Amino acid sequence: MNYPEDLKYAENHEWARLEADNRVRMGISDYAQDALGDVVYVELPELGAKVAQGDPFSEVESTKSLSDVYAPVSGSIVEVNDALEDHPELVNASPYGDGWFCVIAADDPSELDSLMDQAAYAATLD
Amino acid sequence: MPQSPIHAVHEAEGARFVDFGGWTMPVQYSGVLAEHAAVRENVGIFDVSHLGRFEVAGPHATDVLRQQLCNDITKVEPGRAQYTMALNERGGVEDDIIVWRLEKDRYWVMPNGTNSDEIVARFRAGVGAETTVEDIRDSSVLFAVQGPKAADVLETVLGVVPGRFRIIDAEYRDTMVIAAGTGYTGERGAEIWAPLSVASGLWMDLRAAGATACGLGSRDTLRLEMGFPLWGQDLDEDTTPLEAGLGWVVAWDHDFVGKDALLAQKGNLTKELVAFTTEGRAIPRHGYEVTTSSGSGVVSSGNFSPTLGHGIGMAYVSPPMGDEDTLTVTIRKDRVPGTRVTLPFLDR
């Protein structure tokens, strides 16, 4: 399993990366994609939708189960990964790269401080 | 918890395991979608050693099977297999079963793993002194080799390829194994019984001959595409074969446990199994609610069909649907329209 050091992690296994202009890119962790098994569908939020930290705002369906995805920060959806529509398997193949879910324009990027760093997240999985 | 006699081989293959019917068995190796595709397009191998298998033999063995099971075993010759069911007095399905008719009065009965002990006990209680009932599960393994290229693998390793529902003996490393042209995927292939002494070697040779290791995850998506029922989801003690749309499994011209209840129910069903598809990638799953024009129901099995690329499901609805009736399935908060179809979902 791989947990990059430059990301923050939520207890429900989302990752978040702070980029320029308070934009936060997010997806699900390597642990999550592995536990779900083959991802066959990702329901992404609408562009412009408002989300609140900790609220379910997206769904990921695998051959095994349907799971909620929770917003790592509050804000508005400014980008979604349209490639997942035809290629949900990108979530398995590249959870931190091409398998990203969306970008949230964060209302308050300091909310990310409440998430775990790599070491803390990895420790919860032991 | 019991596990496959070749559990260590599966661990070395990188399998993940699941508790299924009280057994720890491989659920996937490379991934459900890859394994599913291997069976549909090429060839895969499953370890299904959790399935029950017991021998019923003796001069009255045929009478015992005819009494205990709703299909009629005398409809098949020795050397052939039959799909059948053990019913209770209410006509409910205690188990669905494959029977290998090895000889005129010698049978291997193969119940689901989860029901094996109950079915063995039922047979033991139902036979006289001249009939033997011997549980042979723990002394053997059962592998299913399935797919359009299964014949190549079987030919390479065993030198024989059974026809559909045919049973043949084969020699493997100077040991007798038995191959039957059965399975649970809709593809050609065989289920192979082998004693423990050759189990690991047989698995590895079948793998080396080209079969992809497959787990119970893909076995479930494969069987669902064919509309094959899974006991515990699509069949149970409170559901009759008529309600399940499996009336063809009932041979009416002989007496068997549950026959009176089925006769009373014939033509007067209060619930029935329907099959449906959903568009997009919204996926119906076991337990989801169904609404029809005239009633309601529950999804018994549902999943994403890897071959078709959309959701497929089976549901019990009450009352039975009329020709014009429509169906929706509640997936989370949304009512998704389902298109009723006849089984199988996938033509084979």
CSV table of C-alpha atoms in Angstrom, one decimal:
chain,number,residue,atom,x,y,z
A,1,MET,CA,0.0,0.0,0.0
A,2,ASN,CA,1.1,3.5,-0.8
A,3,TYR,CA,0.3,6.7,1.1
A,4,PRO,CA,2.0,9.7,-0.3
A,5,GLU,CA,3.4,12.1,2.3
A,6,ASP,CA,2.1,15.3,0.7
A,7,LEU,CA,-1.5,14.3,1.2
A,8,LYS,CA,-4.0,14.6,4.1
A,9,TYR,CA,-6.2,11.6,4.9
A,10,ALA,CA,-9.7,11.4,6.3
A,11,GLU,CA,-10.9,8.5,8.5
A,12,ASN,CA,-13.3,7.3,5.8
A,13,HIS,CA,-10.2,6.9,3.5
A,14,GLU,CA,-10.4,9.9,1.3
A,15,TRP,CA,-7.2,11.8,0.5
A,16,ALA,CA,-7.0,15.6,0.0
A,17,ARG,CA,-4.2,17.6,-1.7
A,18,LEU,CA,-4.1,21.4,-1.2
A,19,GLU,CA,-3.2,23.0,-4.5
A,20,ALA,CA,-3.0,26.7,-5.6
A,21,ASP,CA,-5.8,29.2,-4.8
A,22,ASN,CA,-7.2,27.1,-1.9
A,23,ARG,CA,-8.2,24.4,-4.3
A,24,VAL,CA,-8.3,20.9,-2.8
A,25,ARG,CA,-8.1,17.9,-5.1
A,26,MET,CA,-9.5,14.7,-3.6
A,27,GLY,CA,-10.0,11.0,-4.1
A,28,ILE,CA,-9.9,7.7,-2.2
A,29,SER,CA,-6.8,6.1,-0.8
A,30,ASP,CA,-4.9,3.1,-2.0
A,31,TYR,CA,-6.3,1.2,1.0
A,32,ALA,CA,-9.9,2.2,0.1
A,33,GLN,CA,-9.6,1.1,-3.6
A,34,ASP,CA,-8.0,-2.1,-2.5
A,35,ALA,CA,-10.7,-2.9,0.0
A,36,LEU,CA,-13.5,-2.0,-2.4
A,37,GLY,CA,-12.2,-4.2,-5.2
A,38,ASP,CA,-12.9,-3.4,-8.8
A,39,VAL,CA,-14.6,-0.1,-9.1
A,40,VAL,CA,-17.4,-0.1,-11.7
A,41,TYR,CA,-19.1,3.3,-11.1
A,42,VAL,CA,-18.3,6.6,-9.5
A,43,GLU,CA,-21.2,9.0,-8.9
A,44,LEU,CA,-19.5,12.4,-8.9
A,45,PRO,CA,-21.0,15.7,-7.5
A,46,GLU,CA,-22.3,18.3,-9.9
A,47,LEU,CA,-20.0,21.2,-10.8
A,48,GLY,CA,-20.9,24.2,-8.5
A,49,ALA,CA,-22.4,22.1,-5.8
A,50,LYS,CA,-21.7,23.1,-2.2
A,51,VAL,CA,-20.3,20.5,0.1
A,52,ALA,CA,-19.7,20.5,3.8
A,53,GLN,CA,-16.7,18.7,5.4
A,54,GLY,CA,-17.6,15.2,6.6
A,55,ASP,CA,-20.8,15.0,4.6
A,56,PRO,CA,-21.4,12.3,2.0
A,57,PHE,CA,-21.4,13.8,-1.4
A,58,SER,CA,-20.3,11.1,-3.8
A,59,GLU,CA,-20.7,7.3,-4.2
A,60,VAL,CA,-18.4,4.6,-5.4
A,61,GLU,CA,-19.7,1.3,-6.5
A,62,SER,CA,-17.5,-1.8,-6.9
A,63,THR,CA,-18.3,-5.4,-7.8
A,64,LYS,CA,-18.5,-5.9,-4.1
A,65,SER,CA,-20.4,-3.0,-2.6
A,66,LEU,CA,-21.7,0.6,-2.7
A,67,SER,CA,-19.9,3.1,-0.5
A,68,ASP,CA,-20.3,6.8,0.3
A,69,VAL,CA,-17.5,9.2,-0.2
A,70,TYR,CA,-17.3,12.1,2.3
A,71,ALA,CA,-16.1,15.6,1.6
A,72,PRO,CA,-12.7,16.3,3.1
A,73,VAL,CA,-13.3,20.0,3.2
A,74,SER,CA,-16.2,22.4,2.9
A,75,GLY,CA,-16.5,24.4,-0.4
A,76,SER,CA,-17.8,24.2,-3.9
A,77,ILE,CA,-17.1,21.7,-6.6
A,78,VAL,CA,-15.0,23.4,-9.3
A,79,GLU,CA,-13.7,20.3,-11.3
A,80,VAL,CA,-14.8,16.7,-11.6
A,81,ASN,CA,-12.9,13.9,-13.2
A,82,ASP,CA,-15.0,13.1,-16.2
A,83,ALA,CA,-12.7,10.3,-17.2
A,84,LEU,CA,-14.1,8.2,-14.4
A,85,GLU,CA,-17.4,8.0,-16.2
A,86,ASP,CA,-16.0,5.6,-18.9
A,87,HIS,CA,-13.0,4.4,-16.9
A,88,PRO,CA,-13.9,3.9,-13.3
A,89,GLU,CA,-11.0,1.4,-13.1
A,90,LEU,CA,-8.7,4.4,-12.9
A,91,VAL,CA,-9.6,4.6,-9.3
A,92,ASN,CA,-8.0,1.2,-8.8
A,93,ALA,CA,-5.1,1.7,-11.1
A,94,SER,CA,-4.1,5.2,-9.9
A,95,PRO,CA,-5.9,6.3,-6.8
A,96,TYR,CA,-3.8,9.4,-6.3
A,97,GLY,CA,-3.3,10.2,-9.9
A,98,ASP,CA,-5.7,9.7,-12.8
A,99,GLY,CA,-8.2,8.2,-10.4
A,100,TRP,CA,-8.9,11.6,-8.6
A,101,PHE,CA,-12.5,12.4,-8.0
A,102,CYS,CA,-12.9,16.1,-7.9
A,103,VAL,CA,-11.5,19.5,-7.0
A,104,ILE,CA,-13.2,21.6,-4.2
A,105,ALA,CA,-12.6,25.3,-3.9
A,106,ALA,CA,-12.2,25.3,-0.1
A,107,ASP,CA,-14.1,27.9,2.0
A,108,ASP,CA,-11.4,27.5,4.7
A,109,PRO,CA,-8.3,25.4,3.9
A,110,SER,CA,-7.4,25.3,7.5
A,111,GLU,CA,-10.1,22.6,7.8
A,112,LEU,CA,-7.5,20.3,6.3
A,113,ASP,CA,-5.6,20.5,9.6
A,114,SER,CA,-8.2,18.3,11.2
A,115,LEU,CA,-7.3,15.5,8.8
A,116,MET,CA,-4.5,13.0,9.3
A,117,ASP,CA,-1.1,13.1,7.9
A,118,GLN,CA,0.5,10.1,6.2
A,119,ALA,CA,2.0,8.7,9.4
A,120,ALA,CA,-1.2,9.0,11.4
A,121,TYR,CA,-3.3,7.5,8.6
A,122,ALA,CA,-1.0,4.6,8.1
A,123,ALA,CA,-1.1,3.9,11.8
A,124,THR,CA,-4.9,3.6,11.8
A,125,LEU,CA,-4.6,0.8,9.2
A,126,ASP,CA,-2.2,-1.4,11.1
B,1,MET,CA,-13.4,-22.6,10.2
B,2,PRO,CA,-12.9,-25.2,7.5
B,3,GLN,CA,-10.9,-24.2,4.5
B,4,SER,CA,-9.8,-25.7,1.2
B,5,PRO,CA,-7.4,-28.6,1.5
B,6,ILE,CA,-5.1,-26.5,-0.8
B,7,HIS,CA,-5.5,-23.3,1.2
B,8,ALA,CA,-1.7,-22.8,1.2
B,9,VAL,CA,-1.6,-22.9,-2.6
B,10,HIS,CA,-4.2,-20.2,-2.7
B,11,GLU,CA,-2.3,-18.1,-0.3
B,12,ALA,CA,0.8,-18.4,-2.4
B,13,GLU,CA,-1.3,-17.4,-5.4
B,14,GLY,CA,-2.1,-14.1,-3.7
B,15,ALA,CA,-5.8,-14.9,-3.0
B,16,ARG,CA,-8.0,-13.0,-0.7
B,17,PHE,CA,-10.4,-15.0,1.3
B,18,VAL,CA,-14.1,-14.7,2.3
B,19,ASP,CA,-16.3,-16.6,4.7
B,20,PHE,CA,-18.8,-18.5,2.6
B,21,GLY,CA,-21.2,-21.0,3.9
B,22,GLY,CA,-19.0,-21.5,7.0
B,23,TRP,CA,-15.9,-22.0,4.9
B,24,THR,CA,-12.9,-19.8,4.2
B,25,MET,CA,-12.5,-19.8,0.5
B,26,PRO,CA,-10.8,-17.6,-2.1
B,27,VAL,CA,-12.9,-14.6,-3.2
B,28,GLN,CA,-10.5,-13.1,-5.7
B,29,TYR,CA,-6.9,-13.3,-6.9
B,30,SER,CA,-6.2,-10.6,-9.6
B,31,GLY,CA,-9.7,-9.0,-9.4
B,32,VAL,CA,-13.3,-9.8,-10.1
B,33,LEU,CA,-13.5,-8.1,-13.5
B,34,ALA,CA,-10.3,-9.7,-14.8
B,35,GLU,CA,-11.3,-13.1,-13.6
B,36,HIS,CA,-14.8,-12.7,-15.0
B,37,ALA,CA,-13.4,-11.8,-18.4
B,38,ALA,CA,-11.0,-14.7,-18.3
B,39,VAL,CA,-13.9,-17.2,-17.9
B,40,ARG,CA,-16.1,-15.5,-20.6
B,41,GLU,CA,-13.3,-15.2,-23.1
B,42,ASN,CA,-10.7,-17.7,-22.2
B,43,VAL,CA,-10.6,-20.2,-19.3
B,44,GLY,CA,-10.6,-19.9,-15.5
B,45,ILE,CA,-10.3,-22.3,-12.6
B,46,PHE,CA,-12.2,-22.2,-9.3
B,47,ASP,CA,-11.7,-24.2,-6.1
B,48,VAL,CA,-15.2,-25.2,-5.0
B,49,SER,CA,-14.1,-27.8,-2.5
B,50,HIS,CA,-16.6,-26.3,0.0
B,51,LEU,CA,-19.4,-27.9,-2.0
B,52,GLY,CA,-20.9,-30.9,-0.4
B,53,ARG,CA,-20.4,-34.4,-1.9
B,54,PHE,CA,-21.6,-37.6,-0.5
B,55,GLU,CA,-22.2,-41.1,-2.0
B,56,VAL,CA,-25.5,-42.9,-1.9
B,57,ALA,CA,-25.2,-46.5,-3.0
B,58,GLY,CA,-27.1,-49.8,-2.8
B,59,PRO,CA,-29.9,-51.6,-4.4
B,60,HIS,CA,-32.5,-49.0,-3.2
B,61,ALA,CA,-30.4,-46.0,-3.8
B,62,THR,CA,-32.4,-44.9,-6.9
B,63,ASP,CA,-35.6,-45.1,-5.0
B,64,VAL,CA,-34.1,-43.0,-2.2
B,65,LEU,CA,-33.1,-40.3,-4.6
B,66,ARG,CA,-36.4,-40.3,-6.4
B,67,GLN,CA,-38.2,-39.9,-3.0
B,68,GLN,CA,-35.9,-37.2,-1.6
B,69,LEU,CA,-35.4,-35.1,-4.7
B,70,CYS,CA,-37.9,-33.4,-6.9
B,71,ASN,CA,-36.3,-34.1,-10.3
B,72,ASP,CA,-36.3,-37.7,-11.4
B,73,ILE,CA,-32.8,-39.2,-11.5
B,74,THR,CA,-34.0,-42.0,-13.7
B,75,LYS,CA,-34.4,-39.5,-16.5
B,76,VAL,CA,-30.6,-39.6,-16.9
B,77,GLU,CA,-28.4,-42.7,-17.6
B,78,PRO,CA,-25.4,-43.7,-15.6
B,79,GLY,CA,-22.5,-41.5,-16.6
B,80,ARG,CA,-24.6,-38.3,-16.5
B,81,ALA,CA,-25.3,-35.5,-14.1
B,82,GLN,CA,-28.6,-33.8,-13.2
B,83,TYR,CA,-29.7,-30.6,-11.5
B,84,THR,CA,-32.3,-31.2,-8.9
B,85,MET,CA,-33.6,-30.0,-5.5
B,86,ALA,CA,-34.4,-31.2,-2.0
B,87,LEU,CA,-37.8,-29.7,-0.9
B,88,ASN,CA,-39.5,-29.6,2.4
B,89,GLU,CA,-43.1,-30.7,2.9
B,90,ARG,CA,-44.2,-27.1,2.1
B,91,GLY,CA,-42.5,-27.3,-1.2
B,92,GLY,CA,-39.8,-24.9,-0.1
B,93,VAL,CA,-36.2,-25.4,-1.3
B,94,GLU,CA,-34.0,-26.9,1.3
B,95,ASP,CA,-31.2,-27.0,-1.2
B,96,ASP,CA,-30.5,-27.1,-4.9
B,97,ILE,CA,-28.2,-30.0,-5.8
B,98,ILE,CA,-26.2,-31.6,-8.6
B,99,VAL,CA,-26.3,-35.4,-8.7
B,100,TRP,CA,-23.7,-37.4,-10.5
B,101,ARG,CA,-25.1,-40.8,-11.5
B,102,LEU,CA,-21.9,-42.8,-11.5
B,103,GLU,CA,-23.5,-46.2,-11.8
B,104,LYS,CA,-27.1,-47.5,-12.0
B,105,ASP,CA,-27.3,-47.6,-8.2
B,106,ARG,CA,-24.4,-45.4,-7.1
B,107,TYR,CA,-24.6,-41.7,-6.9
B,108,TRP,CA,-22.6,-38.7,-5.8
B,109,VAL,CA,-25.0,-36.0,-4.4
B,110,MET,CA,-23.6,-32.5,-4.3
B,111,PRO,CA,-25.4,-30.0,-2.1
B,112,ASN,CA,-24.4,-26.4,-1.4
B,113,GLY,CA,-21.6,-26.3,1.1
B,114,THR,CA,-23.7,-24.4,3.6
B,115,ASN,CA,-26.4,-27.1,3.5
B,116,SER,CA,-24.3,-30.2,3.3
B,117,ASP,CA,-24.6,-31.4,6.8
B,118,GLU,CA,-28.4,-31.1,6.8
B,119,ILE,CA,-28.8,-32.8,3.5
B,120,VAL,CA,-26.5,-35.7,4.5
B,121,ALA,CA,-28.5,-36.1,7.7
B,122,ARG,CA,-31.7,-36.0,5.7
B,123,PHE,CA,-30.6,-38.8,3.5
B,124,ARG,CA,-29.2,-40.9,6.4
B,125,ALA,CA,-32.6,-40.6,8.1
B,126,GLY,CA,-34.4,-41.7,4.9
B,127,VAL,CA,-32.6,-44.9,4.0
B,128,GLY,CA,-32.7,-48.5,5.1
B,129,ALA,CA,-29.8,-50.8,6.0
B,130,GLU,CA,-29.0,-51.7,2.4
B,131,THR,CA,-28.3,-48.2,1.4
B,132,THR,CA,-25.1,-46.5,2.3
B,133,VAL,CA,-24.7,-42.7,2.7
B,134,GLU,CA,-21.0,-41.7,2.9
B,135,ASP,CA,-19.8,-38.1,3.2
B,136,ILE,CA,-16.7,-37.9,1.0
B,137,ARG,CA,-16.1,-34.1,1.1
B,138,ASP,CA,-13.1,-34.1,3.4
B,139,SER,CA,-11.2,-36.7,1.4
B,140,SER,CA,-11.3,-34.8,-1.8
B,141,VAL,CA,-11.2,-31.5,-3.7
B,142,LEU,CA,-13.5,-30.1,-6.4
B,143,PHE,CA,-12.2,-27.7,-9.0
B,144,ALA,CA,-14.3,-26.1,-11.8
B,145,VAL,CA,-12.5,-25.3,-15.1
B,146,GLN,CA,-14.7,-23.0,-17.1
B,147,GLY,CA,-14.5,-21.0,-20.3
B,148,PRO,CA,-14.5,-21.3,-24.1
B,149,LYS,CA,-10.9,-22.7,-23.9
B,150,ALA,CA,-11.6,-25.1,-21.0
B,151,ALA,CA,-11.4,-28.0,-23.4
B,152,ASP,CA,-7.8,-27.2,-24.2
B,153,VAL,CA,-6.8,-27.2,-20.6
B,154,LEU,CA,-8.7,-30.4,-19.8
B,155,GLU,CA,-7.2,-32.1,-22.8
B,156,THR,CA,-3.7,-31.1,-21.8
B,157,VAL,CA,-3.9,-32.1,-18.2
B,158,LEU,CA,-6.4,-35.0,-18.1
B,159,GLY,CA,-6.6,-36.1,-21.8
B,160,VAL,CA,-10.4,-36.1,-21.7
B,161,VAL,CA,-13.1,-33.5,-22.1
B,162,PRO,CA,-16.6,-34.4,-20.8
B,163,GLY,CA,-19.6,-33.3,-22.8
B,164,ARG,CA,-22.3,-31.3,-21.2
B,165,PHE,CA,-23.6,-33.1,-18.1
B,166,ARG,CA,-21.5,-36.2,-19.0
B,167,ILE,CA,-19.3,-37.8,-16.3
B,168,ILE,CA,-16.0,-39.5,-17.2
B,169,ASP,CA,-13.1,-41.0,-15.3
B,170,ALA,CA,-9.7,-39.7,-16.1
B,171,GLU,CA,-6.2,-40.6,-15.0
B,172,TYR,CA,-4.0,-38.0,-13.5
B,173,ARG,CA,-0.5,-39.0,-12.3
B,174,ASP,CA,-1.6,-42.6,-12.0
B,175,THR,CA,-4.6,-41.6,-9.8
B,176,MET,CA,-8.2,-41.7,-10.9
B,177,VAL,CA,-10.1,-38.4,-11.0
B,178,ILE,CA,-13.6,-37.8,-12.2
B,179,ALA,CA,-14.6,-34.9,-14.5
B,180,ALA,CA,-18.2,-33.9,-15.1
B,181,GLY,CA,-19.4,-31.4,-17.8
B,182,THR,CA,-21.1,-29.1,-15.3
B,183,GLY,CA,-20.4,-25.7,-13.8
B,184,TYR,CA,-22.1,-22.5,-12.7
B,185,THR,CA,-20.9,-20.0,-15.2
B,186,GLY,CA,-22.7,-20.8,-18.4
B,187,GLU,CA,-19.5,-21.6,-20.1
B,188,ARG,CA,-18.2,-25.0,-21.3
B,189,GLY,CA,-15.9,-26.9,-19.0
B,190,ALA,CA,-15.9,-29.4,-16.2
B,191,GLU,CA,-16.0,-29.8,-12.5
B,192,ILE,CA,-13.2,-32.2,-11.4
B,193,TRP,CA,-13.2,-34.4,-8.3
B,194,ALA,CA,-9.8,-35.5,-7.2
B,195,PRO,CA,-8.5,-37.1,-4.0
B,196,LEU,CA,-6.3,-35.1,-1.7
B,197,SER,CA,-3.1,-36.9,-2.7
B,198,VAL,CA,-3.0,-35.1,-6.1
B,199,ALA,CA,-5.0,-32.0,-5.2
B,200,SER,CA,-2.2,-29.4,-5.2
B,201,GLY,CA,-0.5,-30.8,-8.3
B,202,LEU,CA,-3.7,-30.9,-10.2
B,203,TRP,CA,-4.5,-27.2,-9.4
B,204,MET,CA,-1.0,-26.2,-10.4
B,205,ASP,CA,-1.0,-28.2,-13.6
B,206,LEU,CA,-4.4,-26.8,-14.6
B,207,ARG,CA,-3.1,-23.3,-13.9
B,208,ALA,CA,0.1,-24.0,-15.9
B,209,ALA,CA,-2.1,-25.2,-18.8
B,210,GLY,CA,-3.6,-21.7,-19.1
B,211,ALA,CA,-6.5,-21.5,-16.6
B,212,THR,CA,-6.7,-18.2,-14.7
B,213,ALA,CA,-7.2,-18.5,-10.9
B,214,CYS,CA,-10.7,-17.3,-10.1
B,215,GLY,CA,-12.5,-16.8,-6.8
B,216,LEU,CA,-16.1,-16.8,-5.5
B,217,GLY,CA,-16.5,-13.1,-6.5
B,218,SER,CA,-16.4,-13.7,-10.2
B,219,ARG,CA,-18.2,-17.0,-9.8
B,220,ASP,CA,-21.1,-14.9,-8.4
B,221,THR,CA,-21.1,-12.4,-11.3
B,222,LEU,CA,-20.8,-15.2,-13.8
B,223,ARG,CA,-23.7,-17.2,-12.4
B,224,LEU,CA,-25.9,-14.1,-12.1
B,225,GLU,CA,-25.4,-13.3,-15.8
B,226,MET,CA,-26.8,-16.7,-16.5
B,227,GLY,CA,-29.7,-16.3,-14.1
B,228,PHE,CA,-28.5,-19.3,-12.1
B,229,PRO,CA,-29.9,-19.1,-8.5
B,230,LEU,CA,-27.8,-18.9,-5.4
B,231,TRP,CA,-29.3,-20.8,-2.5
B,232,GLY,CA,-29.8,-18.4,0.5
B,233,GLN,CA,-30.5,-15.5,-1.8
B,234,ASP,CA,-32.7,-16.6,-4.7
B,235,LEU,CA,-33.8,-19.9,-3.1
B,236,ASP,CA,-34.7,-20.8,0.5
B,237,GLU,CA,-37.0,-22.9,2.6
B,238,ASP,CA,-39.9,-20.5,2.1
B,239,THR,CA,-39.6,-20.4,-1.7
B,240,THR,CA,-40.8,-23.1,-4.0
B,241,PRO,CA,-39.2,-24.0,-7.4
B,242,LEU,CA,-42.4,-22.8,-9.0
B,243,GLU,CA,-42.1,-19.4,-7.5
B,244,ALA,CA,-38.4,-19.4,-8.5
B,245,GLY,CA,-39.3,-20.0,-12.2
B,246,LEU,CA,-37.6,-23.4,-12.0
B,247,GLY,CA,-40.7,-25.6,-12.6
B,248,TRP,CA,-38.6,-27.5,-15.2
B,249,VAL,CA,-36.6,-29.0,-12.3
B,250,VAL,CA,-39.8,-30.7,-11.0
B,251,ALA,CA,-40.6,-34.1,-12.5
B,252,TRP,CA,-44.3,-34.6,-11.7
B,253,ASP,CA,-44.6,-38.2,-12.7
B,254,HIS,CA,-43.1,-39.6,-9.5
B,255,ASP,CA,-43.6,-39.1,-5.7
B,256,PHE,CA,-41.2,-36.9,-3.8
B,257,VAL,CA,-41.1,-34.9,-0.6
B,258,GLY,CA,-43.0,-31.6,-1.2
B,259,LYS,CA,-45.0,-32.8,-4.2
B,260,ASP,CA,-48.5,-32.2,-2.6
B,261,ALA,CA,-47.6,-28.7,-1.7
B,262,LEU,CA,-46.4,-28.0,-5.2
B,263,LEU,CA,-49.5,-29.5,-6.7
B,264,ALA,CA,-51.7,-27.2,-4.5
B,265,GLN,CA,-49.6,-24.2,-5.6
B,266,LYS,CA,-49.5,-24.9,-9.3
B,267,GLY,CA,-51.2,-22.2,-11.3
B,268,ASN,CA,-51.8,-20.1,-8.2
B,269,LEU,CA,-48.6,-18.3,-7.3
B,270,THR,CA,-48.6,-15.5,-4.8
B,271,LYS,CA,-45.0,-14.4,-5.6
B,272,GLU,CA,-42.6,-15.0,-8.4
B,273,LEU,CA,-39.0,-14.3,-9.4
B,274,VAL,CA,-38.6,-11.7,-12.1
B,275,ALA,CA,-35.4,-10.7,-13.9
B,276,PHE,CA,-34.6,-7.1,-14.8
B,277,THR,CA,-31.9,-4.9,-16.1
B,278,THR,CA,-31.1,-1.3,-15.1
B,279,GLU,CA,-29.5,1.4,-17.3
B,280,GLY,CA,-26.2,3.1,-16.6
B,281,ARG,CA,-24.1,1.9,-13.8
B,282,ALA,CA,-26.6,2.2,-11.0
B,283,ILE,CA,-26.5,-1.3,-9.6
B,284,PRO,CA,-29.4,-3.2,-7.9
B,285,ARG,CA,-28.2,-5.3,-5.0
B,286,HIS,CA,-29.5,-8.0,-2.7
B,287,GLY,CA,-32.1,-6.6,-0.3
B,288,TYR,CA,-33.1,-3.5,-2.3
B,289,GLU,CA,-36.8,-2.8,-2.6
B,290,VAL,CA,-38.7,-3.2,-5.8
B,291,THR,CA,-42.0,-1.6,-6.7
B,292,THR,CA,-44.3,-2.9,-9.5
B,293,SER,CA,-47.5,-1.5,-11.0
B,294,SER,CA,-49.5,-3.8,-8.8
B,295,GLY,CA,-47.3,-4.7,-5.8
B,296,SER,CA,-43.8,-4.8,-4.4
B,297,GLY,CA,-40.8,-7.0,-3.9
B,298,VAL,CA,-37.2,-7.4,-2.9
B,299,VAL,CA,-34.0,-7.9,-5.0
B,300,SER,CA,-32.7,-11.4,-4.3
B,301,SER,CA,-29.5,-11.1,-6.3
B,302,GLY,CA,-28.2,-8.1,-8.2
B,303,ASN,CA,-24.9,-6.8,-9.4
B,304,PHE,CA,-23.1,-5.0,-12.2
B,305,SER,CA,-22.8,-7.3,-15.2
B,306,PRO,CA,-19.2,-7.1,-16.4
B,307,THR,CA,-20.1,-8.5,-19.8
B,308,LEU,CA,-23.1,-6.4,-20.5
B,309,GLY,CA,-21.9,-3.2,-18.7
B,310,HIS,CA,-25.0,-2.4,-16.8
B,311,GLY,CA,-26.9,-3.5,-13.7
B,312,ILE,CA,-28.8,-6.9,-13.7
B,313,GLY,CA,-31.0,-8.3,-11.0
B,314,MET,CA,-33.5,-10.8,-9.9
B,315,ALA,CA,-36.3,-10.0,-7.5
B,316,TYR,CA,-39.3,-11.7,-5.9
B,317,VAL,CA,-42.4,-9.7,-6.4
B,318,SER,CA,-45.9,-10.2,-5.1
B,319,PRO,CA,-48.3,-10.5,-6.7
B,320,PRO,CA,-46.8,-11.9,-9.9
B,321,MET,CA,-46.4,-9.2,-12.6
B,322,GLY,CA,-48.8,-8.9,-15.5
B,323,ASP,CA,-47.5,-8.4,-19.0
B,324,GLU,CA,-48.0,-4.7,-19.0
B,325,ASP,CA,-46.7,-4.1,-15.4
B,326,THR,CA,-43.6,-2.0,-14.9
B,327,LEU,CA,-41.0,-2.3,-12.2
B,328,THR,CA,-38.7,0.2,-10.4
B,329,VAL,CA,-35.9,-0.6,-8.0
B,330,THR,CA,-35.0,1.7,-5.2
B,331,ILE,CA,-31.3,2.3,-5.3
B,332,ARG,CA,-30.5,4.4,-2.3
B,333,LYS,CA,-33.0,7.3,-2.6
B,334,ASP,CA,-33.7,7.0,-6.3
B,335,ARG,CA,-36.4,4.9,-8.0
B,336,VAL,CA,-34.6,3.5,-11.0
B,337,PRO,CA,-36.7,1.9,-13.8
B,338,GLY,CA,-36.0,-1.7,-14.4
B,339,THR,CA,-36.6,-3.4,-17.7
B,340,ARG,CA,-38.0,-6.9,-17.3
B,341,VAL,CA,-36.2,-9.5,-19.2
B,342,THR,CA,-36.3,-13.3,-19.6
B,343,LEU,CA,-33.4,-15.3,-18.3
B,344,PRO,CA,-30.6,-15.7,-19.0
B,345,PHE,CA,-29.3,-12.1,-19.1
B,346,LEU,CA,-26.5,-13.3,-21.3
B,347,ASP,CA,-27.1,-15.7,-24.3
B,348,ARG,CA,-24.8,-18.6,-24.3
